[in-house]
Short mmCIF file of C-alpha atoms and ligand atoms in Angstrom, two decimals:
data_model
loop_
_atom_site.label_atom_id
_atom_site.label_comp_id
_atom_site.label_asym_id
_atom_site.label_seq_id
_atom_site.Cartn_x
_atom_site.Cartn_y
_atom_site.Cartn_z
CA MET A 1 21.19 -75.81 16.12
CA PRO A 2 21.65 -77.35 12.43
CA PRO A 3 19.78 -75.56 10.27
CA CYS A 4 16.76 -77.07 9.05
CA ASP A 5 18.33 -79.37 6.60
CA GLN A 6 20.62 -81.46 8.63
CA THR A 7 18.37 -81.60 10.92
CA PRO A 8 17.52 -85.80 11.76
CA ALA A 9 14.09 -84.75 11.16
CA TRP A 10 14.85 -83.26 7.68
CA ALA A 11 16.66 -86.63 7.07
CA ALA A 12 13.56 -88.95 7.82
CA LEU A 13 11.50 -86.72 6.12
CA GLN A 14 13.02 -87.22 2.89
CA ALA A 15 13.25 -90.83 3.14
CA GLN A 16 9.70 -90.94 3.89
CA TRP A 17 9.09 -89.29 0.41
CA GLN A 18 12.34 -90.25 -1.87
CA GLY A 19 11.48 -94.37 -0.16
CA GLU A 20 7.41 -94.10 -1.02
CA GLY A 21 8.45 -93.05 -3.89
CA GLY A 22 7.07 -88.74 -3.38
CA ALA A 23 3.50 -87.99 -3.08
CA PRO A 24 1.03 -90.68 -1.99
CA SER A 25 -2.18 -91.96 -3.51
CA LEU A 26 -4.67 -89.60 -1.66
CA ALA A 27 -7.61 -91.79 -2.42
CA ASP A 28 -5.52 -95.43 -1.76
CA GLU A 29 -4.54 -92.86 1.65
CA PHE A 30 -8.34 -91.70 1.75
CA ALA A 31 -9.33 -95.57 1.11
CA ARG A 32 -7.06 -97.86 3.87
CA ASP A 33 -8.02 -95.78 6.78
CA SER A 34 -11.70 -94.82 7.00
CA ALA A 35 -10.54 -92.74 10.06
CA ARG A 36 -8.14 -90.37 7.77
CA THR A 37 -10.47 -86.92 8.16
CA ALA A 38 -10.95 -87.84 11.91
CA ARG A 39 -6.96 -87.96 12.27
CA LEU A 40 -6.27 -85.23 10.18
CA SER A 41 -8.93 -82.61 11.47
CA GLN A 42 -9.02 -80.36 14.05
CA HIS A 43 -11.06 -77.62 15.77
CA ALA A 44 -9.30 -74.88 15.95
CA PRO A 45 -10.86 -70.93 18.24
CA HIS A 46 -13.58 -70.50 15.64
CA VAL A 47 -12.36 -72.35 12.31
CA TRP A 48 -11.79 -76.34 11.79
CA ALA A 49 -9.57 -77.70 9.64
CA ASP A 50 -9.14 -80.16 7.10
CA LEU A 51 -5.54 -81.39 6.72
CA SER A 52 -6.48 -84.66 5.46
CA LYS A 53 -6.32 -83.55 1.51
CA GLN A 54 -2.76 -82.94 2.02
CA TRP A 55 0.14 -85.07 1.03
CA LEU A 56 1.09 -86.43 4.52
CA ARG A 57 1.44 -90.01 5.04
CA PRO A 58 1.36 -92.19 8.45
CA GLY A 59 4.29 -90.91 10.92
CA THR A 60 5.14 -87.28 8.90
CA GLU A 61 3.68 -85.42 10.72
CA ALA A 62 5.45 -86.72 13.83
CA LEU A 63 8.69 -85.99 12.13
CA LEU A 64 7.05 -82.68 11.25
CA GLN A 65 6.60 -81.87 14.79
CA GLN A 66 10.21 -83.64 15.26
CA LEU A 67 11.74 -80.92 13.34
CA ALA A 68 9.78 -78.43 14.92
CA HIS A 69 11.61 -79.60 18.46
CA GLU A 70 15.23 -79.59 16.29
CA ARG A 71 14.61 -76.11 15.37
CA GLY A 72 13.69 -74.78 18.80
CA VAL A 73 10.22 -73.32 17.12
CA LEU A 74 7.85 -73.33 20.23
CA ALA A 75 11.37 -71.82 22.10
CA TRP A 76 10.90 -69.01 18.97
CA ARG A 77 7.30 -68.88 20.59
CA ASP A 78 7.74 -68.11 23.89
CA ALA A 79 10.76 -65.75 23.29
CA MET A 80 8.36 -63.85 20.52
CA PHE A 81 5.38 -63.72 23.29
CA ALA A 82 7.73 -63.06 26.05
CA GLY A 83 8.96 -59.82 24.62
CA GLU A 84 12.16 -60.79 23.25
CA ALA A 85 13.40 -59.07 20.32
CA VAL A 86 12.93 -62.16 17.77
CA ASN A 87 13.12 -58.73 15.03
CA THR A 88 17.06 -59.82 15.00
CA THR A 89 17.78 -57.72 12.03
CA GLU A 90 16.04 -54.65 13.60
CA ARG A 91 16.84 -55.88 17.09
CA ARG A 92 12.81 -55.32 18.20
CA ALA A 93 10.90 -57.63 19.80
CA ALA A 94 7.12 -58.22 17.32
CA MET A 95 5.01 -57.46 19.33
CA HIS A 96 1.31 -57.93 17.31
CA TRP A 97 0.06 -60.15 19.28
CA LEU A 98 0.55 -57.83 22.94
CA LEU A 99 -2.24 -55.14 20.85
CA ARG A 100 -5.41 -57.81 21.28
CA THR A 101 -4.13 -59.02 25.09
CA PRO A 102 -6.38 -57.55 27.89
CA PRO A 103 -5.38 -55.79 30.58
CA ASP A 104 -5.09 -58.81 33.25
CA GLY A 105 -3.45 -61.07 29.85
CA GLY A 106 -6.63 -62.81 29.58
CA GLN A 107 -6.35 -66.48 28.29
CA ILE A 108 -2.42 -66.02 27.75
CA ALA A 109 -1.88 -64.78 31.01
CA ALA A 110 -1.26 -69.19 32.11
CA ALA A 111 1.66 -69.31 29.64
CA ASP A 112 5.12 -69.72 30.43
CA ALA A 113 6.22 -66.77 28.58
CA VAL A 114 3.83 -64.10 30.25
CA HIS A 115 5.36 -64.60 33.20
CA ARG A 116 8.28 -63.69 31.13
CA TRP A 117 7.49 -60.31 30.56
CA ASP A 118 9.37 -57.51 32.40
CA GLY A 119 8.45 -53.90 33.05
CA THR A 120 9.43 -52.97 29.54
CA VAL A 121 6.14 -55.45 28.04
CA ARG A 122 3.86 -54.71 30.85
CA ALA A 123 4.17 -51.28 30.99
CA ALA A 124 3.67 -52.36 26.40
CA LEU A 125 0.49 -53.44 27.72
CA ALA A 126 -0.82 -50.47 29.75
CA GLU A 127 0.36 -47.82 27.02
CA VAL A 128 -2.12 -50.14 24.02
CA HIS A 129 -5.13 -50.11 26.00
CA GLU A 130 -5.47 -46.41 26.93
CA THR A 131 -4.41 -45.98 22.63
CA LEU A 132 -7.12 -48.22 21.98
CA ASP A 133 -9.40 -46.93 24.37
CA ALA A 134 -8.48 -43.56 22.61
CA MET A 135 -8.50 -44.85 18.95
CA LEU A 136 -12.03 -46.05 20.13
CA ALA A 137 -13.02 -43.46 21.87
CA LEU A 138 -12.44 -41.54 17.95
CA ALA A 139 -14.27 -43.93 16.35
CA ASP A 140 -17.60 -43.13 17.93
CA GLU A 141 -16.58 -39.53 18.01
CA VAL A 142 -16.60 -39.32 13.90
CA ARG A 143 -19.33 -42.37 13.80
CA ALA A 144 -21.66 -40.10 15.80
CA ASP A 145 -20.50 -36.85 13.38
CA ALA A 146 -22.94 -36.93 11.10
CA ARG A 147 -21.75 -34.34 8.79
CA ILE A 148 -18.96 -36.81 8.61
CA THR A 149 -20.43 -38.54 5.34
CA ASP A 150 -16.58 -40.14 3.83
CA VAL A 151 -13.36 -41.26 5.03
CA VAL A 152 -10.92 -41.99 3.42
CA HIS A 153 -8.20 -43.90 3.98
CA ILE A 154 -4.73 -43.36 2.66
CA GLY A 155 -1.77 -46.16 3.43
CA ILE A 156 0.36 -48.81 1.21
CA GLY A 157 1.62 -52.22 2.04
CA GLY A 158 1.08 -53.44 6.22
CA SER A 159 -0.91 -49.97 6.58
CA HIS A 160 -4.13 -50.12 3.55
CA LEU A 161 -4.00 -54.30 2.78
CA GLY A 162 -4.88 -55.18 6.26
CA PRO A 163 -7.24 -52.26 7.06
CA GLU A 164 -9.19 -52.60 3.68
CA MET A 165 -9.88 -56.62 3.87
CA VAL A 166 -11.08 -56.36 6.92
CA VAL A 167 -13.53 -53.24 6.47
CA GLN A 168 -15.07 -55.04 3.12
CA ALA A 169 -14.55 -58.76 5.07
CA LEU A 170 -17.25 -56.98 7.55
CA GLU A 171 -19.83 -55.26 5.42
CA ASP A 172 -22.51 -56.34 6.64
CA TRP A 173 -20.87 -55.25 10.71
CA ARG A 174 -20.57 -51.61 8.39
CA ASP A 175 -23.64 -47.66 9.73
CA ALA A 176 -25.79 -48.07 6.15
CA GLY A 177 -24.63 -44.00 5.16
CA ARG A 178 -21.12 -43.25 5.52
CA ARG A 179 -18.53 -44.49 2.99
CA MET A 180 -15.07 -45.60 3.18
CA HIS A 181 -12.92 -45.20 1.00
CA PHE A 182 -8.60 -46.96 0.08
CA VAL A 183 -6.07 -45.39 -1.86
CA ALA A 184 -2.97 -46.90 -1.63
CA ASN A 185 -1.34 -46.48 -5.11
CA ILE A 186 0.84 -43.14 -6.07
CA ASP A 187 -0.66 -43.95 -8.99
CA GLY A 188 -3.01 -40.69 -9.49
CA HIS A 189 -6.12 -42.45 -10.94
CA GLU A 190 -6.61 -43.87 -7.77
CA LEU A 191 -7.02 -40.37 -5.13
CA GLY A 192 -7.87 -38.62 -8.29
CA GLN A 193 -11.38 -41.06 -8.67
CA VAL A 194 -12.37 -41.34 -4.70
CA LEU A 195 -11.36 -37.06 -4.85
CA ARG A 196 -14.22 -36.15 -7.49
CA GLY A 197 -17.18 -37.81 -5.80
CA LEU A 198 -16.60 -35.56 -2.21
CA ARG A 199 -16.83 -32.27 -0.44
CA ALA A 200 -13.76 -31.31 1.96
CA GLY A 201 -16.22 -30.35 5.00
CA HIS A 202 -17.84 -33.81 4.97
CA THR A 203 -14.90 -36.32 4.44
CA LEU A 204 -12.58 -37.00 7.50
CA PHE A 205 -8.74 -37.83 5.86
CA LEU A 206 -6.29 -40.85 8.26
CA ILE A 207 -2.86 -41.08 7.08
CA ALA A 208 -1.27 -44.30 8.31
CA SER A 209 2.18 -45.03 7.66
CA LYS A 210 4.35 -45.98 10.54
CA THR A 211 7.14 -44.28 9.07
CA PHE A 212 5.33 -41.48 7.21
CA THR A 213 7.68 -41.36 5.26
CA THR A 214 6.64 -43.61 2.33
CA ALA A 215 6.34 -42.24 -0.53
CA GLU A 216 3.37 -43.24 -1.91
CA THR A 217 1.60 -42.28 1.14
CA MET A 218 3.28 -38.97 1.15
CA ARG A 219 2.42 -37.67 -2.74
CA ASN A 220 -0.94 -38.87 -1.66
CA ALA A 221 -1.00 -37.17 1.30
CA HIS A 222 0.76 -34.05 0.56
CA SER A 223 -1.81 -34.11 -2.91
CA ALA A 224 -4.97 -35.08 -0.54
CA ARG A 225 -4.26 -32.32 1.76
CA ASP A 226 -3.70 -29.78 -1.29
CA TRP A 227 -7.34 -31.18 -2.10
CA PHE A 228 -8.75 -29.97 0.76
CA LEU A 229 -7.12 -26.66 0.89
CA ALA A 230 -8.53 -25.43 -2.80
CA HIS A 231 -12.14 -27.27 -2.18
CA GLY A 232 -12.94 -24.55 0.88
CA GLY A 233 -10.63 -26.16 4.01
CA SER A 234 -8.19 -24.02 6.11
CA ALA A 235 -5.32 -24.45 7.22
CA ASP A 236 -6.51 -22.42 10.24
CA ALA A 237 -7.21 -24.03 13.77
CA ALA A 238 -10.11 -22.33 14.18
CA HIS A 239 -12.06 -21.81 11.42
CA PRO A 240 -14.82 -24.13 11.08
CA CYS A 241 -13.89 -26.84 8.26
CA ALA A 242 -10.46 -27.21 9.73
CA LEU A 243 -7.50 -29.98 8.28
CA ALA A 244 -7.06 -30.33 12.20
CA ARG A 245 -10.77 -31.57 12.03
CA HIS A 246 -10.85 -32.98 9.40
CA PHE A 247 -6.93 -34.73 9.00
CA VAL A 248 -5.48 -37.44 11.29
CA ALA A 249 -2.23 -39.15 11.50
CA LEU A 250 -1.61 -43.00 12.30
CA THR A 251 1.62 -43.22 12.57
CA THR A 252 4.91 -43.95 15.13
CA ASN A 253 6.23 -41.25 13.91
CA VAL A 254 3.88 -38.32 15.25
CA GLU A 255 7.00 -35.76 14.89
CA ALA A 256 6.30 -36.47 10.73
CA ALA A 257 3.17 -35.79 11.36
CA ALA A 258 3.39 -32.70 13.28
CA ARG A 259 4.79 -30.92 10.35
CA PHE A 260 2.96 -32.60 7.95
CA GLY A 261 0.30 -29.71 9.59
CA ILE A 262 -1.75 -33.60 11.55
CA THR A 263 -2.14 -32.45 15.01
CA ARG A 264 -4.53 -35.58 15.60
CA THR A 265 -2.12 -38.11 15.66
CA LEU A 266 -2.81 -41.61 17.07
CA GLY A 267 0.64 -43.59 17.29
CA PHE A 268 2.42 -47.58 17.94
CA ARG A 269 5.12 -48.43 18.27
CA ASP A 270 8.07 -49.67 16.26
CA TRP A 271 7.37 -53.99 17.76
CA VAL A 272 4.53 -53.34 15.39
CA GLY A 273 5.43 -54.60 12.26
CA GLY A 274 3.53 -53.14 8.90
CA ARG A 275 1.84 -56.57 8.58
CA TYR A 276 0.92 -57.12 11.51
CA SER A 277 -0.44 -53.75 12.39
CA LEU A 278 -4.05 -53.57 12.03
CA TRP A 279 -5.06 -54.18 15.63
CA SER A 280 -2.75 -51.35 16.41
CA ALA A 281 -4.05 -47.56 15.75
CA ILE A 282 -3.53 -48.51 12.00
CA GLY A 283 -7.21 -50.17 12.71
CA LEU A 284 -9.05 -46.97 12.96
CA PRO A 285 -11.33 -46.99 9.76
CA ILE A 286 -12.10 -50.84 10.73
CA ALA A 287 -13.42 -49.00 13.78
CA ILE A 288 -14.86 -46.44 12.43
CA ALA A 289 -16.94 -48.46 10.06
CA VAL A 290 -17.84 -51.14 12.61
CA GLY A 291 -17.74 -49.06 16.24
CA PRO A 292 -16.03 -50.29 19.38
CA ALA A 293 -17.95 -53.45 20.20
CA VAL A 294 -16.85 -55.20 16.59
CA PHE A 295 -13.11 -54.14 16.88
CA ARG A 296 -13.20 -55.61 20.30
CA ALA A 297 -14.56 -58.84 18.67
CA LEU A 298 -11.91 -58.74 16.67
CA LEU A 299 -9.70 -58.56 19.24
CA ALA A 300 -11.09 -61.41 21.18
CA GLY A 301 -10.67 -62.95 18.29
CA ALA A 302 -7.06 -62.77 17.14
CA HIS A 303 -6.53 -63.37 20.57
CA ALA A 304 -8.24 -66.28 21.43
CA MET A 305 -6.03 -67.70 18.58
CA ASP A 306 -2.87 -65.95 20.26
CA ALA A 307 -3.61 -68.79 23.42
CA HIS A 308 -4.23 -72.11 21.28
CA PHE A 309 -1.14 -71.17 19.80
CA LEU A 310 0.58 -70.77 23.16
CA LEU A 311 -1.29 -73.51 25.04
CA ALA A 312 -2.45 -76.21 22.84
CA PRO A 313 -0.45 -79.03 22.84
CA PRO A 314 1.65 -79.65 19.53
CA ALA A 315 -0.17 -82.33 17.62
CA GLN A 316 -2.96 -79.93 17.50
CA ASN A 317 -1.49 -76.64 17.56
CA LEU A 318 -3.45 -75.32 14.11
CA PRO A 319 -0.77 -72.95 14.17
CA LEU A 320 2.09 -74.65 14.20
CA ARG A 321 0.78 -77.59 12.13
CA LEU A 322 -0.12 -75.52 9.16
CA GLY A 323 3.41 -73.57 9.52
CA LEU A 324 5.38 -77.64 9.06
CA LEU A 325 3.13 -78.12 6.64
CA ASP A 326 4.27 -75.42 4.42
CA VAL A 327 7.71 -76.60 5.32
CA TYR A 328 6.64 -79.76 3.58
CA CYS A 329 5.10 -78.77 0.82
CA ARG A 330 7.57 -76.48 -0.20
CA ASN A 331 10.55 -78.00 0.86
CA ILE A 332 9.95 -81.85 0.55
CA CYS A 333 7.52 -82.34 -1.62
CA GLY A 334 8.80 -79.40 -3.72
CA LEU A 335 5.30 -77.48 -4.34
CA PRO A 336 6.74 -73.77 -4.97
CA SER A 337 3.67 -71.33 -4.58
CA ARG A 338 0.24 -71.61 -2.28
CA CYS A 339 -3.18 -70.80 -3.84
CA VAL A 340 -5.71 -69.44 -1.56
CA ALA A 341 -9.33 -69.75 -2.38
CA PRO A 342 -12.24 -67.84 0.72
CA TYR A 343 -14.99 -69.28 -0.61
CA SER A 344 -16.44 -65.73 0.55
CA ALA A 345 -17.55 -62.97 -1.53
CA GLY A 346 -16.54 -60.59 1.66
CA LEU A 347 -12.35 -62.16 2.22
CA ARG A 348 -12.03 -60.82 -1.21
CA ARG A 349 -8.74 -59.30 -0.68
CA LEU A 350 -7.30 -61.86 1.63
CA PRO A 351 -5.65 -63.59 -0.57
CA ALA A 352 -3.62 -60.35 -1.38
CA TYR A 353 -3.45 -59.53 2.42
CA LEU A 354 -1.97 -62.82 3.06
CA GLN A 355 0.77 -62.44 0.25
CA GLN A 356 2.01 -59.47 1.31
CA LEU A 357 2.05 -61.76 4.84
CA GLU A 358 3.79 -63.93 3.09
CA MET A 359 5.96 -63.64 1.24
CA GLU A 360 7.21 -59.59 3.18
CA SER A 361 7.29 -61.95 6.01
CA ASN A 362 9.15 -65.44 3.86
CA GLY A 363 10.53 -63.92 0.87
CA LYS A 364 14.40 -64.35 2.40
CA ARG A 365 16.74 -66.52 1.35
CA VAL A 366 19.37 -65.72 4.84
CA THR A 367 19.02 -66.72 7.78
CA ARG A 368 18.65 -64.58 10.81
CA GLU A 369 22.74 -65.36 11.60
CA GLY A 370 23.57 -64.00 7.68
CA VAL A 371 23.98 -67.23 6.17
CA GLN A 372 22.80 -68.55 3.20
CA LEU A 373 19.59 -71.03 2.87
CA ALA A 374 20.27 -73.64 1.62
CA VAL A 375 16.69 -74.00 0.64
CA GLN A 376 13.70 -72.63 -0.45
CA SER A 377 12.03 -70.24 2.14
CA ALA A 378 8.41 -68.57 1.02
CA PRO A 379 5.92 -70.04 -1.32
CA ILE A 380 4.16 -68.00 -3.70
CA VAL A 381 0.82 -66.71 -2.32
CA TRP A 382 -1.92 -66.10 -4.69
CA GLY A 383 -5.41 -65.92 -5.18
CA GLU A 384 -8.97 -65.35 -5.57
CA ALA A 385 -12.49 -65.65 -4.07
CA GLY A 386 -14.15 -68.80 -4.95
CA THR A 387 -16.39 -68.84 -7.18
CA ASN A 388 -15.19 -66.24 -9.40
CA GLY A 389 -11.15 -68.05 -9.27
CA GLN A 390 -13.63 -71.07 -10.87
CA HIS A 391 -13.94 -69.17 -13.64
CA ALA A 392 -10.41 -67.73 -14.71
CA TYR A 393 -7.33 -70.16 -13.11
CA PHE A 394 -8.40 -73.41 -11.61
CA GLN A 395 -8.13 -75.06 -15.59
CA MET A 396 -4.80 -75.12 -14.32
CA LEU A 397 -5.20 -76.42 -10.52
CA HIS A 398 -6.70 -79.65 -12.71
CA GLN A 399 -4.74 -80.08 -14.70
CA GLY A 400 -1.70 -78.02 -15.70
CA PRO A 401 1.49 -79.43 -15.40
CA ASP A 402 2.24 -78.03 -11.80
CA VAL A 403 1.05 -79.14 -8.92
CA ILE A 404 -0.30 -76.48 -6.89
CA PRO A 405 -1.66 -76.86 -3.25
CA VAL A 406 -5.15 -74.85 -2.08
CA GLU A 407 -6.57 -73.31 0.96
CA PHE A 408 -10.71 -73.67 0.95
CA ILE A 409 -11.69 -71.21 2.95
CA ALA A 410 -15.72 -71.11 3.09
CA LEU A 411 -18.58 -70.49 5.97
CA ARG A 412 -20.88 -72.73 6.99
CA GLU A 413 -23.02 -69.92 7.62
CA ALA A 414 -24.46 -67.60 4.70
CA GLY A 415 -24.78 -63.61 5.24
CA ARG A 416 -26.73 -60.93 5.63
CA GLY A 417 -26.72 -60.57 1.48
CA LEU A 418 -29.06 -63.20 -0.52
CA PRO A 419 -28.86 -65.93 2.36
CA GLU A 420 -29.83 -68.12 0.14
CA HIS A 421 -26.93 -67.98 -2.38
CA HIS A 422 -24.67 -69.15 0.33
CA HIS A 423 -25.20 -73.32 0.52
CA GLU A 424 -24.51 -73.46 -3.58
CA LEU A 425 -21.19 -71.24 -2.97
CA THR A 426 -19.71 -74.00 -0.27
CA VAL A 427 -20.74 -77.01 -1.72
CA ASN A 428 -19.44 -75.11 -5.35
CA ALA A 429 -15.91 -75.17 -2.65
CA VAL A 430 -16.16 -79.27 -1.69
CA ALA A 431 -16.13 -80.49 -5.29
CA GLN A 432 -13.78 -78.17 -6.40
CA ALA A 433 -11.77 -79.65 -3.00
CA GLN A 434 -13.21 -83.82 -4.53
CA ALA A 435 -12.50 -82.93 -7.87
CA LEU A 436 -8.56 -81.70 -7.71
CA MET A 437 -8.18 -85.21 -5.71
CA LEU A 438 -9.94 -87.65 -7.88
CA GLY A 439 -8.85 -86.01 -11.10
CA ARG A 440 -11.32 -87.61 -14.40
CA ALA A 441 -10.13 -90.35 -15.85
CA SER A 442 -11.23 -90.17 -19.85
CA ASP A 443 -9.30 -91.72 -22.87
CA ALA A 444 -9.07 -88.49 -24.81
CA PRO A 445 -6.15 -87.14 -23.32
CA GLU A 446 -7.21 -82.66 -23.08
CA LYS A 447 -10.43 -84.50 -20.24
CA ARG A 448 -8.53 -86.14 -18.17
CA CYS A 449 -7.73 -84.71 -15.02
CA PRO A 450 -4.47 -86.65 -13.52
CA GLY A 451 -5.85 -86.01 -9.50
CA ASN A 452 -4.37 -86.44 -6.54
CA ARG A 453 -3.17 -82.07 -6.29
CA PRO A 454 -3.52 -81.56 -2.38
CA SER A 455 -5.90 -79.06 -0.13
CA THR A 456 -6.52 -77.81 2.64
CA PHE A 457 -9.92 -77.04 3.92
CA LEU A 458 -10.48 -74.36 6.83
CA LEU A 459 -13.88 -73.56 8.02
CA LEU A 460 -15.63 -70.67 9.68
CA ASP A 461 -19.10 -70.78 12.10
CA ARG A 462 -19.22 -68.02 10.05
CA LEU A 463 -17.52 -63.99 8.51
CA ASP A 464 -17.95 -61.97 12.00
CA ALA A 465 -15.59 -60.37 13.87
CA ALA A 466 -14.80 -63.06 15.88
CA SER A 467 -13.97 -65.15 13.47
CA LEU A 468 -12.12 -63.16 11.03
CA GLY A 469 -9.57 -61.84 14.07
CA ALA A 470 -8.87 -66.00 14.60
CA LEU A 471 -8.74 -66.36 11.92
CA ILE A 472 -5.64 -63.16 10.43
CA ALA A 473 -3.95 -64.81 13.99
CA LEU A 474 -3.80 -67.95 13.02
CA GLN A 475 -1.75 -66.71 8.98
CA GLU A 476 0.24 -64.54 11.16
CA HIS A 477 1.33 -67.07 13.43
CA ARG A 478 1.55 -69.95 11.14
CA VAL A 479 4.45 -67.69 8.94
CA PHE A 480 6.07 -67.62 11.58
CA VAL A 481 6.38 -70.93 12.55
CA SER A 482 8.28 -71.89 8.98
CA GLY A 483 10.52 -68.81 9.07
CA ALA A 484 12.02 -69.79 12.69
CA VAL A 485 12.42 -73.52 10.76
CA TRP A 486 14.10 -71.63 8.17
CA GLY A 487 16.00 -69.98 11.03
CA ILE A 488 14.45 -65.87 8.83
CA ASP A 489 13.98 -62.89 10.34
CA SER A 490 10.41 -63.36 9.13
CA PHE A 491 10.01 -59.20 10.32
CA ASP A 492 11.87 -56.94 8.89
CA GLN A 493 11.37 -56.26 5.03
CA TRP A 494 15.06 -55.02 4.26
CA GLY A 495 14.85 -55.82 0.13
CA VAL A 496 12.32 -53.66 -0.32
CA GLU A 497 14.38 -51.09 0.68
CA LEU A 498 16.84 -51.01 -2.77
CA GLY A 499 13.98 -49.93 -5.25
CA LYS A 500 12.67 -47.24 -3.22
CA GLN A 501 15.83 -45.65 -2.87
CA LEU A 502 16.81 -46.27 -6.73
CA ALA A 503 12.68 -44.72 -7.45
CA GLY A 504 14.68 -41.63 -5.33
CA ASP A 505 18.11 -42.12 -7.44
CA LEU A 506 16.78 -41.55 -10.19
CA LEU A 507 14.00 -38.56 -9.61
CA ALA A 508 17.40 -36.54 -8.14
CA ARG A 509 19.28 -37.39 -10.98
CA GLU A 510 16.73 -36.14 -13.63
CA ARG A 511 17.04 -33.30 -11.43
CA SER A 512 20.19 -32.59 -12.02
CA GLY A 513 20.74 -34.06 -15.78
CA ASP A 514 23.14 -36.32 -14.32
CA TRP A 515 23.45 -39.31 -15.88
CA ALA A 516 27.17 -40.83 -15.20
CA GLY A 517 27.09 -44.27 -13.85
CA VAL A 518 24.00 -45.08 -14.06
CA ASP A 519 23.31 -48.30 -16.58
CA GLY A 520 22.53 -48.25 -20.56
CA SER A 521 19.30 -49.74 -19.72
CA THR A 522 17.91 -47.69 -17.15
CA ARG A 523 19.52 -44.82 -18.86
CA ALA A 524 17.42 -45.79 -22.43
CA LEU A 525 13.99 -47.08 -20.75
CA MET A 526 14.07 -43.55 -18.88
CA HIS A 527 14.58 -42.14 -22.10
CA GLN A 528 11.53 -43.91 -23.44
CA LEU A 529 9.77 -41.55 -20.78
CA GLY A 530 11.06 -38.79 -21.66
CA VAL A 531 13.66 -37.60 -19.78
O1 LIG B 1 6.80 -52.46 1.30
C1 LIG B 1 7.35 -52.32 2.31
C2 LIG B 1 6.86 -52.12 3.76
O2 LIG B 1 7.51 -51.15 4.41
C3 LIG B 1 6.14 -52.60 4.92
O3 LIG B 1 6.68 -53.33 5.19
C4 LIG B 1 5.27 -51.45 5.13
O4 LIG B 1 3.72 -52.33 5.49
C5 LIG B 1 4.80 -50.43 3.52
O5 LIG B 1 6.03 -49.94 3.29
C6 LIG B 1 4.32 -49.03 4.10
O6 LIG B 1 5.12 -48.04 5.67
P1 LIG B 1 5.19 -47.32 5.97
O7 LIG B 1 3.43 -47.88 7.29
O8 LIG B 1 5.31 -47.16 6.80
O9 LIG B 1 4.50 -46.28 4.83
#
C-alpha cells in the first residue's frame, strides 16, 4: 500500500486545492448550493453533525473517501474490531470497544469483523462482563455505605482525564452528599489540598494506574497511604478503619497493587490503552458517582457509535468523515491546530481529554513500519468551554493571522442548572460559527474580520450518559481514522518514556552526586535548584 501522500487520491486532493486557488469562499459555496447544509450534515447515534462550514468543495469528500479506500482504512478498522494486533509496536490488540460490547455482540453482532472473532476475543468479552459486574457491585456497595463521604481518585493521563471529565459532565445524575476528588499532579499542592478536608474513616481512595508504576501516581498513592495511617487508619485488615477497606486499585498489575498493600483490585487487560480506558475498571469513580444504570447507559451510547462506525455506509459514517476531514485540514489545507469549544460547562474538561486522545495517539512522525512520515500528523488540539473562550482566545480565531478550525459542541436541551440560561448559551455558539464564516467588513482595519474561517458543529440532544458515550466513541474513532490514513500506530506512546526516564536518572544522580556526562545546560538548571 503506498504512503498516503503517494496515493492518486492525495494527488487529486492537492490538485483540487491548488487548481482552485486554495480555500473556497464559504459564503459563495452556500450561495451556490442551497442544499449545502443538508448535503454536508448528518445524523449519527445521539449526534447531529454539520460539516458544511468546512473548506469542502463539491467532490472533496468523494476524494477523501477514495483516499480512505487507497489507504485501507476500513480494512484496518475491521482488523481492530476483529481483535487483531493493530497496536503493532507493542504487538497488542486495541479492544476498548469490547468494554462496551454486550455479551451477545449487541448491535455489532452482524459485522464481518465480529465473525472473525477467535476464542481469545470471546473469552475476553466474557471476562469484560465479569469485571464490569464486579465493578458495578462495588460501586453499589460504596454508594450504599453512608460512612463514605469522600472518594479520592488518584491517577494521571488516561487514568485521570476520562473519569474526571465524565464525572463533571454527568453532574446532573450524581448523588448529592458524596464528594468526588481527582488528584493527578505530583505537585503536593493538589493532594495536600484534598487531604486537608478529609477524615480517614470516611474516605475511599481509588489508585488508578494501568501499569501501577507511573511515578506521579505512585508518589501520590504512597502519600495518601501515609496520611491514612497517620489519621486513624490501620494496615491491620481486622481494624475497623483498615487500609484493605479504604483503598481500591484499578490496574492491570495486580501483583504490584498487592505489594502496595491493596487487596481489593479491579483489573483490566493490556489491550486497553490508557487514553481509551474510562470504559474499564478505571471508570469506577464514574460508576460510584452516577450509579450502575447510568454507567451502563454510557457504555450503550458508545456501543451505538461503535456499531455506526462498523456498519454505516462510508458516505454517512461520521467517525470516518471526521477523521478524513482532519487529514484534509492538516495536510491539504495546512492547518496545524484544531480548537474544541464545547458550549457546555459540564464538558469543560473535554478539550483536555481530547488533547491527550489526539496528540498522544497521533503525535508521531514515523509509520507503523518505522518509516519517516513525509507529511504532518496530529494537529494541536486545544480549547475551553464556551462562552468563556469567547472572552479569552476567540479574538485570535476571528482576527489572528492563523486560521484555526473550531469544533463547536452544543446541546439542544438544557441541563438541570438554571435551564433558562441554556438558549442564550447555545445561540452564542451559532453566532460564533456565523461570525467565523462571514467575518465583518470595515474601513477600519482593526475592526475588519476576514471571515471564511472553517468550523464543524456537533449537536447532542442533551448531556446524558448515552450521548456522552457516543460523543467520546466518535472522537476515539475519528482519531483512529486519521491515524490509519497516516499509517501510524495510534495506540502506543513511546515519546513520553524519555522524559520519565531522564527524571529518574537526575534523581539518581542527585543521590549519588555523580554528574559525569550530564550536559552543561541540565547541570546548570539543577544547580539553580540548589543541587
Ligand atoms: O503519559 C503516558 C501514559 O503512559 C499515558 O498513556 C497513560 O494514560 C498515563 O501515562 C498513565 O499511565 P498509568 O495508567 O500506567 O499510570
